[in-house]
Coordinates of C-alpha atoms and ligand atoms in Angstrom, one line a residue:
M1 CA 12.3 -7.2 32.0
T2 CA 14.2 -8.2 28.9
K3 CA 12.0 -9.1 25.9
T4 CA 12.7 -11.7 23.3
A5 CA 11.6 -11.0 19.6
L6 CA 11.2 -13.4 16.8
I7 CA 12.0 -11.9 13.4
T8 CA 11.2 -13.8 10.1
G9 CA 13.3 -12.7 7.0
A10 CA 16.1 -11.6 9.3
T11 CA 18.9 -12.5 6.6
S12 CA 18.4 -9.3 4.6
G13 CA 16.7 -5.8 4.3
I14 CA 14.1 -4.8 6.7
G15 CA 14.5 -8.0 8.9
R16 CA 18.1 -7.5 9.1
A17 CA 18.1 -3.7 10.1
T18 CA 15.5 -4.5 12.8
A19 CA 17.6 -7.2 14.3
H20 CA 20.3 -4.7 14.5
E21 CA 18.0 -2.0 15.9
F22 CA 16.6 -4.4 18.6
A23 CA 20.0 -5.6 19.4
K24 CA 21.1 -2.1 20.3
H25 CA 18.2 -2.1 22.9
G26 CA 19.3 -5.6 24.4
I27 CA 16.2 -7.2 23.0
H28 CA 16.9 -11.1 22.9
L29 CA 16.6 -12.3 19.3
I30 CA 15.4 -15.3 17.4
L31 CA 16.4 -14.7 13.7
C32 CA 14.9 -16.8 11.0
G33 CA 15.6 -17.2 7.4
R34 CA 16.5 -19.7 4.8
R35 CA 20.1 -18.7 4.2
Q36 CA 21.9 -20.3 7.1
E37 CA 25.4 -18.8 6.4
R38 CA 23.8 -15.3 6.7
L39 CA 22.0 -16.0 10.0
H40 CA 25.3 -17.3 11.3
T41 CA 27.0 -13.9 10.2
I42 CA 24.5 -12.0 11.9
Q43 CA 24.2 -14.0 15.0
Q44 CA 28.0 -13.5 15.2
A45 CA 27.9 -9.8 15.1
L46 CA 24.9 -9.3 17.2
S47 CA 25.9 -11.6 20.0
K48 CA 28.2 -8.9 21.2
Q49 CA 25.2 -6.8 22.1
T50 CA 22.5 -9.3 23.1
Q51 CA 21.4 -13.1 23.2
V52 CA 20.8 -14.4 19.8
H53 CA 19.3 -17.7 18.5
T54 CA 18.8 -18.5 14.9
L55 CA 16.1 -20.8 13.2
N56 CA 16.9 -21.8 9.6
F57 CA 13.3 -22.6 7.8
D58 CA 11.3 -21.9 4.8
V59 CA 8.0 -20.2 6.0
R60 CA 6.1 -22.1 3.2
D61 CA 6.9 -25.5 5.0
K62 CA 4.2 -25.8 7.5
D63 CA 5.9 -28.7 9.5
A64 CA 9.4 -27.0 9.4
T65 CA 7.8 -23.9 10.7
F66 CA 6.1 -25.5 13.6
N67 CA 9.1 -27.8 14.5
A68 CA 11.6 -24.8 14.5
I69 CA 9.5 -22.9 16.9
T70 CA 8.9 -25.9 19.1
S71 CA 12.6 -26.5 19.0
L72 CA 13.4 -23.3 20.8
P73 CA 15.6 -23.7 23.8
D74 CA 14.0 -22.8 27.2
D75 CA 15.8 -19.3 27.1
F76 CA 14.1 -18.3 23.9
K77 CA 10.8 -20.1 24.3
T78 CA 8.8 -17.1 25.4
I79 CA 8.4 -14.7 22.6
D80 CA 7.1 -11.2 23.5
I81 CA 7.4 -9.7 20.0
L82 CA 6.7 -11.2 16.7
I83 CA 7.7 -9.5 13.5
N84 CA 6.2 -11.1 10.6
N85 CA 8.5 -9.8 7.8
A86 CA 9.5 -12.4 5.6
G87 CA 8.1 -11.8 2.0
N88 CA 8.9 -10.7 -1.5
A89 CA 7.3 -9.6 -4.8
H90 CA 7.9 -12.0 -7.6
G91 CA 7.6 -10.6 -11.0
L92 CA 5.7 -7.5 -12.4
D93 CA 3.4 -8.6 -15.1
P94 CA -0.2 -8.1 -16.4
I95 CA -2.6 -10.5 -14.9
Q96 CA -3.1 -12.1 -18.4
S97 CA 0.5 -13.1 -18.6
G98 CA 1.6 -13.5 -15.1
N99 CA 3.7 -16.5 -14.0
I100 CA 1.8 -19.2 -11.9
D101 CA 4.9 -20.0 -9.9
D102 CA 5.4 -16.3 -9.0
W103 CA 1.8 -16.2 -7.9
D104 CA 2.2 -19.4 -5.8
A105 CA 5.3 -18.0 -4.3
M106 CA 3.9 -14.7 -3.1
M107 CA 0.7 -16.3 -1.7
D108 CA 2.6 -19.0 0.0
I109 CA 5.2 -16.8 1.5
N110 CA 3.6 -13.4 2.2
V111 CA 0.1 -14.7 3.1
K112 CA 0.3 -18.5 4.1
G113 CA 3.8 -18.3 5.7
L114 CA 2.6 -15.4 7.9
L115 CA -0.2 -17.5 9.0
Y116 CA 1.9 -20.6 9.9
V117 CA 4.3 -18.5 12.0
S118 CA 1.5 -16.6 13.7
K119 CA -0.3 -19.9 14.4
A120 CA 2.8 -21.4 16.2
I121 CA 3.3 -18.3 18.1
I122 CA 0.1 -16.9 19.1
P123 CA -1.2 -19.5 21.6
Q124 CA 1.7 -18.7 24.2
M125 CA 0.7 -15.0 23.7
T126 CA -3.0 -15.6 24.4
E127 CA -2.2 -17.8 27.3
R128 CA 0.1 -15.2 28.9
K129 CA -2.4 -12.4 27.9
S130 CA 0.5 -10.4 26.5
G131 CA 2.5 -9.8 23.2
H132 CA 3.1 -7.6 20.2
I133 CA 2.6 -8.7 16.6
I134 CA 4.0 -6.7 13.9
N135 CA 3.0 -7.5 10.4
I136 CA 5.0 -6.0 7.6
G137 CA 2.6 -5.3 4.9
S138 CA 3.2 -2.8 2.0
S139 CA 1.6 0.3 0.4
A140 CA 0.6 -2.2 -2.2
G141 CA -1.6 -3.5 0.6
K142 CA -3.6 -0.1 0.4
E143 CA -3.5 0.7 -3.3
V144 CA -3.2 -1.6 -6.4
Y145 CA -0.8 -0.4 -9.0
P146 CA -0.5 -1.6 -12.8
K147 CA 0.8 -5.1 -13.1
G148 CA 1.0 -5.3 -9.2
N149 CA -2.2 -7.6 -9.2
V150 CA -1.1 -10.6 -7.1
Y151 CA 1.7 -8.9 -4.9
C152 CA -1.0 -6.2 -4.2
G153 CA -3.3 -9.1 -3.5
S154 CA -1.1 -10.8 -1.2
K155 CA -0.4 -7.6 0.7
H156 CA -4.0 -6.6 0.9
A157 CA -4.5 -9.9 2.6
V158 CA -1.9 -9.4 4.9
L159 CA -3.7 -6.1 6.0
A160 CA -7.0 -7.9 6.2
I161 CA -5.4 -10.4 8.6
T162 CA -3.6 -8.0 10.6
E163 CA -6.9 -6.2 11.3
G164 CA -8.6 -9.6 11.9
M165 CA -5.8 -10.4 14.5
R166 CA -6.3 -7.0 16.3
I167 CA -10.0 -7.8 16.6
D168 CA -9.7 -11.4 17.7
L169 CA -6.6 -10.9 20.1
N170 CA -8.3 -7.8 21.7
P171 CA -9.6 -9.7 24.7
F172 CA -6.1 -10.8 25.4
G173 CA -4.5 -7.4 25.5
I174 CA -2.1 -8.5 22.5
K175 CA -0.9 -5.5 20.5
V176 CA -1.2 -5.9 16.6
T177 CA 0.5 -3.3 14.3
A178 CA 0.6 -3.1 10.5
I179 CA 3.7 -1.4 9.2
N180 CA 3.3 -0.5 5.4
P181 CA 6.3 1.1 3.7
G182 CA 6.5 2.2 0.1
L183 CA 9.7 1.7 -1.9
V184 CA 12.6 0.6 0.4
E185 CA 16.0 -0.2 -1.0
T186 CA 16.6 -3.7 -0.2
E187 CA 17.3 -7.1 -1.9
F188 CA 13.5 -6.9 -2.8
S189 CA 13.9 -5.7 -6.4
Q190 CA 16.6 -8.2 -7.1
V191 CA 14.2 -10.9 -6.0
R192 CA 11.3 -9.4 -7.8
F193 CA 13.3 -9.1 -11.2
K194 CA 15.4 -12.3 -10.7
G195 CA 18.6 -10.5 -10.9
D196 CA 17.6 -8.8 -14.2
A197 CA 19.3 -5.5 -14.9
I198 CA 15.9 -3.6 -14.5
A199 CA 16.4 -4.4 -10.7
D200 CA 19.3 -2.0 -10.5
N201 CA 17.2 0.9 -11.9
V202 CA 14.4 0.5 -9.2
Y203 CA 16.1 2.8 -6.7
K204 CA 17.7 5.0 -9.1
G205 CA 17.2 8.9 -9.3
Y206 CA 15.8 9.4 -5.9
K207 CA 16.5 8.7 -2.3
A208 CA 14.3 5.5 -1.4
L209 CA 13.5 4.6 2.2
Q210 CA 16.3 2.6 3.8
A211 CA 15.6 -0.6 5.6
E212 CA 17.0 1.3 8.9
D213 CA 14.2 3.8 8.4
I214 CA 11.5 1.0 8.8
A215 CA 13.5 -0.5 11.8
E216 CA 13.6 2.7 13.5
V217 CA 9.6 2.9 13.2
I218 CA 9.4 -0.6 14.4
Q219 CA 11.5 0.1 17.4
F220 CA 9.3 3.0 18.2
A221 CA 6.2 0.9 17.9
I222 CA 7.3 -1.9 20.2
S223 CA 8.6 0.9 22.9
R224 CA 5.3 2.6 23.5
P225 CA 3.7 2.3 26.9
A226 CA 1.4 -0.5 27.6
H227 CA -1.8 1.4 26.8
V228 CA -0.5 2.6 23.3
N229 CA -0.7 0.5 20.1
I230 CA 0.5 1.9 16.9
A231 CA -2.2 0.2 14.8
D232 CA -1.2 1.1 11.0
V233 CA 1.7 3.0 9.7
L234 CA 2.0 4.0 6.0
L235 CA 5.5 5.2 5.2
F236 CA 7.0 6.6 2.0
C237 CA 10.2 8.3 1.1
T238 CA 9.8 11.9 0.4
A239 CA 10.1 11.4 -3.3
Q240 CA 7.1 9.0 -3.4
A241 CA 3.5 10.3 -3.2
N242 CA 1.8 7.0 -4.0
S243 CA 2.4 3.6 -5.7
T244 CA 2.6 5.3 -9.2
I245 CA 4.1 8.8 -8.5
V246 CA 7.7 9.0 -7.8
K247 CA 9.8 12.4 -8.4
K248 CA 13.0 11.1 -10.0
D249 CA 16.0 13.4 -11.1
S250 CA 15.7 13.9 -14.7
Ligands
NAP301 N1 11.7 -3.3 -0.2 C1 10.4 -2.8 -0.4 O1 10.3 -1.8 -1.2 C2 9.3 -3.2 0.2 C3 8.1 -2.3 0.2 C4 7.0 -2.6 1.0 C5 7.0 -3.9 1.8 N2 8.0 -4.7 1.7 C6 8.1 -6.1 2.6 O2 9.0 -5.9 3.5 C7 9.3 -7.2 4.0 C8 10.8 -7.5 3.8 O3 11.4 -7.2 2.7 P1 12.9 -6.7 2.4 O4 12.6 -5.4 1.5 O5 13.6 -6.4 3.5 O6 13.2 -7.7 1.1 P2 14.6 -8.5 1.2 O7 15.8 -7.9 1.3 O8 14.4 -9.3 -0.1 O9 14.2 -9.5 2.4 C9 13.4 -10.6 2.4 C10 13.4 -11.5 3.5 O10 12.5 -12.6 3.5 C11 13.1 -13.9 3.6 N3 12.2 -14.9 3.0 C12 11.9 -14.8 1.8 N4 11.3 -15.8 1.4 C13 11.4 -16.7 2.4 C14 10.8 -17.9 2.8 N5 10.0 -18.7 1.8 N6 11.0 -18.6 4.0 C15 11.6 -17.8 4.8 N7 12.2 -16.6 4.7 C16 11.8 -16.0 3.6 C17 14.5 -13.6 3.1 O11 15.4 -14.7 3.8 P3 16.0 -16.0 3.2 O12 16.1 -15.8 1.6 O13 17.4 -16.0 3.7 O14 15.1 -16.8 3.4 C18 14.9 -12.2 3.6 O15 15.4 -12.3 4.9 C19 8.6 -8.3 2.8 O16 7.4 -8.8 3.6 C20 8.2 -7.1 1.7 O17 7.0 -7.5 0.9 C21 9.2 -4.3 1.1

């Protein structure tokens, strides 16, 4: 039977690549993000392969999140796969000089936004006793690095919430997966450094993971047999050993 997936943060990077990967497999798509024009462009491109619906909302806005998901047309109401991907780092500062607006953004989007979207969708999964939730965490959710303080805190929270979900949703047969990438070459660094020149150097001198690499792992996770749940994946490019060791061309 054809499945339907809802992907947050589908306008860029890992979310967009996952939408393209799922479309190849005929999975029906609900694509979410704040940039309407991009949603429209991706919908037009992927509609040749599968059915696509878009939802334009900010995951920080609780009411907008619930209204968007309630507004889904009948054909898209049953969500089999939820990809909680929307998120970003904002800034890279020592804790003593960190920017409070950056902290708010990371906690509100990466943690609370993930919870709002999950809250809006989990009841239909528990009712049907089926579903698969994939939360995009980070290697920053497993290891803290200098100046990573709050971003690492938000991704540690994502990992704890993912593990909590796996426990609480266990009686319902719902799969819960954590995908934790290291450095992935997306718009992530542009957002983190607010377009500053430093953003251009983040992926220089080595081959970082590409968004498509993560999308392929996500596709693998959702295509396992019913009795198999990929619980937790930590994924680095070959040049990266951990959060602080990256082999770069000299
Ligand atoms: N790139 C990396 O190195 C890396 C490493 C580990 C983990 N991750 C995680 O991977 C996920 C995807 O990141 P990416 O690398 O693909 O970055 P990206 O290219 O910047 O994409 C981020 C996506 O999140 C959406 N988003 C951001 N804030 C939002 C909000 N308030 N409401 C709704 N959507 C929002 C953006 O869409 P709109 O702007 O259109 O809303 C965009 O589609 C994030 O959770 C990130 O923390 C990334």
